[in-house]
Short mmCIF file of C-alpha atoms in Angstrom, two decimals:
data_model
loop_
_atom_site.label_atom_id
_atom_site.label_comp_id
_atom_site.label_asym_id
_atom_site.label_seq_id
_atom_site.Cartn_x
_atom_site.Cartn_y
_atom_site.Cartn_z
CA UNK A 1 22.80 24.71 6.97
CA UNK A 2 25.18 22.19 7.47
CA UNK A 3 23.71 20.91 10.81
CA UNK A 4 20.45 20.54 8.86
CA UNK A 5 22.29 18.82 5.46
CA UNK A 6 23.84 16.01 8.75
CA UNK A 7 19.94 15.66 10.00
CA UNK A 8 18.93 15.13 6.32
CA UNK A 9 21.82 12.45 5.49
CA UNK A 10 21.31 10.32 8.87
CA UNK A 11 17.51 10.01 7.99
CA UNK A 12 18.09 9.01 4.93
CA UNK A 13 20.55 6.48 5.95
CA UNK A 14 17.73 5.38 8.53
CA UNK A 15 15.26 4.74 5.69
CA UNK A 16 17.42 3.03 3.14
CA UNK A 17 17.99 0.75 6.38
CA UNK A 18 14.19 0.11 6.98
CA UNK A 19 13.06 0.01 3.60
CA UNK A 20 15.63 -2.79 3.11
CA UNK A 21 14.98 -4.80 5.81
CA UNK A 22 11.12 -4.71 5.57
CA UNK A 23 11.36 -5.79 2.01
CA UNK A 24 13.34 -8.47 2.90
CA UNK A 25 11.09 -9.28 5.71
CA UNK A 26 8.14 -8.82 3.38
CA UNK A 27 9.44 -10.79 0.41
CA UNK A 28 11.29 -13.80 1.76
CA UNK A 29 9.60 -15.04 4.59
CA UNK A 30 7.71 -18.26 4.14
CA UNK A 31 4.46 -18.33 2.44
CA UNK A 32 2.78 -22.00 1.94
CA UNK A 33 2.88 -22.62 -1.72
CA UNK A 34 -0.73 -23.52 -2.22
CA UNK A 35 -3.44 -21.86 -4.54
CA UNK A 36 -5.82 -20.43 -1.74
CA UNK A 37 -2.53 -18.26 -0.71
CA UNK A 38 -2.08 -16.04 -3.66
CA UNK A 39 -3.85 -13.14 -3.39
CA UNK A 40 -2.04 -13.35 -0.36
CA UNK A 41 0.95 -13.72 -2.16
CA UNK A 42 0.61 -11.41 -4.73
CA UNK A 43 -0.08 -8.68 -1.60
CA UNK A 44 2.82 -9.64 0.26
CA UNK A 45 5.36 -9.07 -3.10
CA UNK A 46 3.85 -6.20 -3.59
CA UNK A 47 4.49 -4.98 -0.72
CA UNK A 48 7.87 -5.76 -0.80
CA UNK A 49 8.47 -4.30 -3.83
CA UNK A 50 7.19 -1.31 -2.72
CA UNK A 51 9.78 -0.83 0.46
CA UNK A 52 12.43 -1.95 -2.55
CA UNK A 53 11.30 0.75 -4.53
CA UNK A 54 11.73 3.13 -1.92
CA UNK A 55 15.24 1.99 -0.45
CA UNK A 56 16.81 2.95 -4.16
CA UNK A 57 15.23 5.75 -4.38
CA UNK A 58 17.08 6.75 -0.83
CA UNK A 59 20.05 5.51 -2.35
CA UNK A 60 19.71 7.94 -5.06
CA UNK A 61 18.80 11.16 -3.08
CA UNK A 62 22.43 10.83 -1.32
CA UNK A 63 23.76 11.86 -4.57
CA UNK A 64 21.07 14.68 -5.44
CA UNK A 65 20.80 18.19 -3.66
CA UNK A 66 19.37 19.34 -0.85
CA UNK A 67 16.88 22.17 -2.20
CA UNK A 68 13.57 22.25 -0.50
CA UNK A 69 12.45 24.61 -3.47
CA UNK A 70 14.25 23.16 -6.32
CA UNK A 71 11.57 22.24 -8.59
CA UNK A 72 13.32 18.54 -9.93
CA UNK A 73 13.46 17.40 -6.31
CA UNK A 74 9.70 17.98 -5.88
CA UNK A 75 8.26 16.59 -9.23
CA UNK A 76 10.95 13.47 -8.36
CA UNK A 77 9.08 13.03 -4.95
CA UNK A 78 5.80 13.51 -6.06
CA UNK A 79 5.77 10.74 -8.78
CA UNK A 80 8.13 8.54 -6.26
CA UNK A 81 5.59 8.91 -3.41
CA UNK A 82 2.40 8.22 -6.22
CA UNK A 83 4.20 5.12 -6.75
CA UNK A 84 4.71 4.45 -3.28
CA UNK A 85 1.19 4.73 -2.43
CA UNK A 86 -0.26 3.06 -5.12
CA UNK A 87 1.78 -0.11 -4.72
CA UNK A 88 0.88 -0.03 -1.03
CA UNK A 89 -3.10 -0.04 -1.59
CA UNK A 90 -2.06 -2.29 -4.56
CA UNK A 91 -1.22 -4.98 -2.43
CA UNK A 92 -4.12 -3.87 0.06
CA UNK A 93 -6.66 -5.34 -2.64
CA UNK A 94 -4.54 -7.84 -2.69
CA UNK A 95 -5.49 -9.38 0.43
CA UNK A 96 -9.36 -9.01 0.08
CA UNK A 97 -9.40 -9.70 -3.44
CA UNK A 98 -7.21 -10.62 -6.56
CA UNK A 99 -9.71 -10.71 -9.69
CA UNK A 100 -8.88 -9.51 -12.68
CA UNK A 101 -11.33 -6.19 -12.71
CA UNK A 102 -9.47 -5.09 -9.76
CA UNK A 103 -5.71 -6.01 -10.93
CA UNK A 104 -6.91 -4.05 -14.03
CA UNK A 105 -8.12 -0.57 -12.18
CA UNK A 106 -5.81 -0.32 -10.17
CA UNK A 107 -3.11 -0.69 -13.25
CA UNK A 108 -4.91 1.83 -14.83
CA UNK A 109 -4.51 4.10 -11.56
CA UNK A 110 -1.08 3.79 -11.38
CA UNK A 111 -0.16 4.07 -15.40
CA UNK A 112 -2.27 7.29 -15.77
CA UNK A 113 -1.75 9.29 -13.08
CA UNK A 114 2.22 8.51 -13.28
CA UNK A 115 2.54 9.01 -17.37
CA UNK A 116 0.53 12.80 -16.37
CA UNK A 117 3.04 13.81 -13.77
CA UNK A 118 6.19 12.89 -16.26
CA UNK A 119 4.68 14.54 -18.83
CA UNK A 120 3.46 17.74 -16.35
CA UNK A 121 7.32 17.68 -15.10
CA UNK A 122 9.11 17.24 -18.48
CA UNK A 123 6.91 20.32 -19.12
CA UNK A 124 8.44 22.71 -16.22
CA UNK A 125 12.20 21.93 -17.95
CA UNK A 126 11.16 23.16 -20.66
CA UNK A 127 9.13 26.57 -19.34
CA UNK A 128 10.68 27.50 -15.90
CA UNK A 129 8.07 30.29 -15.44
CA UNK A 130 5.16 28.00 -14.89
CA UNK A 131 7.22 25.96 -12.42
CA UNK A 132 5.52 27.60 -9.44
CA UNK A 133 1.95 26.78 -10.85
CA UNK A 134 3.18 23.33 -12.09
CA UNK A 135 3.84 22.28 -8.75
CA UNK A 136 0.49 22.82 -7.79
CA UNK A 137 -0.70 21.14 -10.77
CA UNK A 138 1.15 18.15 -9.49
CA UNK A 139 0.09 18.26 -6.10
CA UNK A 140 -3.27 18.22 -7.35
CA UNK A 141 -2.97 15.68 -9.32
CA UNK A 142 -1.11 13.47 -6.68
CA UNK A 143 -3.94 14.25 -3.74
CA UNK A 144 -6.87 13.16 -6.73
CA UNK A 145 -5.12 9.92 -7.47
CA UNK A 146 -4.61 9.13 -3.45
CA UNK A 147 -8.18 9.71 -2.60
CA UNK A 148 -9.51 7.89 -5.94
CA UNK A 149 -7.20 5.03 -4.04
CA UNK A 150 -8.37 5.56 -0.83
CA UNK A 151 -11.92 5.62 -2.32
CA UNK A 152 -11.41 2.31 -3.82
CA UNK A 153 -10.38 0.28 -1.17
CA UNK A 154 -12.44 1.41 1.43
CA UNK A 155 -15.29 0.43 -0.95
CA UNK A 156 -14.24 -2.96 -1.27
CA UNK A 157 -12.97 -3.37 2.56
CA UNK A 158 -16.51 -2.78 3.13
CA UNK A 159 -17.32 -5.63 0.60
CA UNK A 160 -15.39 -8.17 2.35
CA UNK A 161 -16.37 -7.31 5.64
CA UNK A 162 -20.30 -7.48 4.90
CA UNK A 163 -19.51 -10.55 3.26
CA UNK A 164 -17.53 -11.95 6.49
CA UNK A 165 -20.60 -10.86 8.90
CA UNK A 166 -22.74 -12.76 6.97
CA UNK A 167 -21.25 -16.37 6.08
CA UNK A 168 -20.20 -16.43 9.63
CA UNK A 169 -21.59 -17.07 12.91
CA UNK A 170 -19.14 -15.49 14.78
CA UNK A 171 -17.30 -11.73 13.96
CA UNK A 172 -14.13 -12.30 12.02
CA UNK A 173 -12.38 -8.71 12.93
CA UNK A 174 -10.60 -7.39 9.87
CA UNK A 175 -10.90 -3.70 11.35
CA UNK A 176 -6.87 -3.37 10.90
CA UNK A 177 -7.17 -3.52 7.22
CA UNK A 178 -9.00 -0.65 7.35
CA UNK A 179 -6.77 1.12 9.32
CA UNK A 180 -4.18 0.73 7.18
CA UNK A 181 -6.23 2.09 4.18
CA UNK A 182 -6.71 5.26 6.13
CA UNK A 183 -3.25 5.53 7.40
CA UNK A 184 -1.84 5.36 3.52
CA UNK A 185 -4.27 7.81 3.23
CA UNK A 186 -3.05 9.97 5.78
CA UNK A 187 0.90 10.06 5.19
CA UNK A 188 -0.16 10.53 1.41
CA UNK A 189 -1.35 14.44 2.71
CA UNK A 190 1.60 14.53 4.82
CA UNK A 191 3.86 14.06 2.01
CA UNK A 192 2.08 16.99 0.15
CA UNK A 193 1.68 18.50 2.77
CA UNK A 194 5.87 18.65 4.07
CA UNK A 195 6.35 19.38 0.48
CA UNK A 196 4.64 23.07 0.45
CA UNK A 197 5.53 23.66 4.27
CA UNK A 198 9.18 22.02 4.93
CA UNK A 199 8.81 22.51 8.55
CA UNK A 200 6.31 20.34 8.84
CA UNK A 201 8.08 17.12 7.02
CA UNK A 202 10.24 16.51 9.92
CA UNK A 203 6.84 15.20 11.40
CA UNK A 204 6.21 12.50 8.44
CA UNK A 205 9.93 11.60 9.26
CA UNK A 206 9.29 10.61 12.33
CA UNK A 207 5.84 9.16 12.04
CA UNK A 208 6.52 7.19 8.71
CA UNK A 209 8.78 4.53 10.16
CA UNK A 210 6.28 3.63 12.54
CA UNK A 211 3.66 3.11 10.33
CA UNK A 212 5.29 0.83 7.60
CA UNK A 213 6.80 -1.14 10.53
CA UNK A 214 2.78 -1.20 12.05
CA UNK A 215 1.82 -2.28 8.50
CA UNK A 216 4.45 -5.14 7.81
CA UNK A 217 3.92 -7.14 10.68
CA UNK A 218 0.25 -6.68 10.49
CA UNK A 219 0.40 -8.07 7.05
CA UNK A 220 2.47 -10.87 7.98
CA UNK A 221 0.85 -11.68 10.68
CA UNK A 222 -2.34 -12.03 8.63
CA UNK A 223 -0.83 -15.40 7.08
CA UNK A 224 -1.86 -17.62 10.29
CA UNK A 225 -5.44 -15.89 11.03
CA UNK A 226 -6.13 -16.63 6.80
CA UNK A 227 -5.02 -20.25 8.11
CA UNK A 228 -7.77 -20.15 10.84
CA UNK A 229 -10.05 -19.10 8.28
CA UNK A 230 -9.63 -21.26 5.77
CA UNK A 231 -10.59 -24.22 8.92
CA UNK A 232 -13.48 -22.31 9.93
CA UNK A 233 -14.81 -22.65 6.42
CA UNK A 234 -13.80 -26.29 5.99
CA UNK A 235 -15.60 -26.69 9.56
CA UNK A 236 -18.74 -24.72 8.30
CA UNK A 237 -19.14 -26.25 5.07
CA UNK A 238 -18.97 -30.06 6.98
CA UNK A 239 -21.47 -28.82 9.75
CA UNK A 240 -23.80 -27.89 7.02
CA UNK A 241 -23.77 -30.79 4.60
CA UNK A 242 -26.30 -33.38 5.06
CA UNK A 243 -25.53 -36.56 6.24
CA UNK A 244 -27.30 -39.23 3.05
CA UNK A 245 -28.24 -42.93 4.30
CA UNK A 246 -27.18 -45.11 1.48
CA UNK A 247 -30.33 -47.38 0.25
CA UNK A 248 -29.79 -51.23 0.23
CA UNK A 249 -30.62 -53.20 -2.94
CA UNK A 250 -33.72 -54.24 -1.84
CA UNK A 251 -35.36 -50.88 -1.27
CA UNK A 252 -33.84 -49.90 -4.69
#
């Protein structure tokens, strides 16, 4: 028991460590103060925010229990890991688009689901014998939520990328995105899935970091290629505009 309380205390040292530095990575490296750069922005604070998020929380489990079963852990890391996810496809949308409609769904997505699991928790305190069936209720709830998500931004992934196919000659590959719409996706059920079978979270452990390090400097790195962009437009639009000889007087 103790040998497994040591494992559990030096990963959670590891990913207070990570979290940290990735926000800090995330949040504070340069982004060009101009107009055309804040969805980008916006995604990129997000995102930071989110590995934030999760650094205190790692804080805070040193100084909670170890319990696998204890029924407080697992609501705590349910609603933690809904917010977790919901800021990360947040600041997905972000990226490929910043309007108003989709600020507002996915608010609505992360309010609602969030305000059900407090209440659906506050509700095992007060009735320990439907603890058991609660935490099914919140698993449920949590794996709805991640595929509405999911859902959503592959919808409009495939949006943008129709969109990009057709106002440009040449392919502008924005296949990553995707990928990291499906990997959210995919360490959301490992999350509920370590949660019912413990033996099987020392996978996510071990996976996780590689995949928030995979999505950070993908995300980053997607500052420069939006620069390229932004010049193939400018280049487009010129190409296309027609060139007008101005009339002398005399044929006025």
């Amino acid at each position: 028991m103790d040998s497994l309380v040591y494992i559990h205390l030096n990963i959670n040292l590891v990913y207070v460590t990570l979290f940290s530095m990735l926000g800090l990575f995330t949040t504070f490296m340069h982004i060009p103060n101009d107009s055309e750069f804040s969805g980008y922005r916006k995604a990129r604070l997000t995102l930071g925010g989110a590995f934030f998020f999760m650094a205190v929380y790692c804080v805070v489990r040193f100084f909670m229990p170890t319990h696998q079963n204890d029924y407080l852990n697992f609501w705590l890391l349910m609603t933690v890991s809904l917010i977790f996810v919901w800021l990360n496809y947040t600041a997905f949308l972000f990226l490929i688009d910043s309007s108003y409609n989709i600020r507002k769904t996915f608010t609505i997505d992360g309010i609602v689901p969030v305000s059900a699991m407090f209440v659906v928790g506050v509700c095992g305190q007060f009735f320990p014998a439907y603890q058991l069936i609660l935490e099914y209720v919140l698993g449920a709830v949590f794996v709805a939520k991640c595929v509405r998500m999911f859902y959503v931004c592959e919808r409009e992934w495939r949006k943008v990328n129709e969109e990009q196919q057709n106002y440009y000659d040449a392919d502008i590959d924005i296949t990553w995105m995707r990928v990291l719409v499906w990997l959210t996706l995919g360490l959301s059920l490992c999350t509920i899935v370590g949660l019912y079978i413990p033996s099987l979270h020392m996978l996510y452990d071990y996976f996780a970091p590689l995949v928030f390090i995979y999505m950070t400097l993908k995300i980053v790195n997607y500052l420069p290629k939006k620069i390229d962009d932004m010049r193939l437009r400018v280049e487009n639009v010129t190409e296309s505009k027609p060139t007008v000889k101005p009339l002398r007087s005399k044929e006025l």
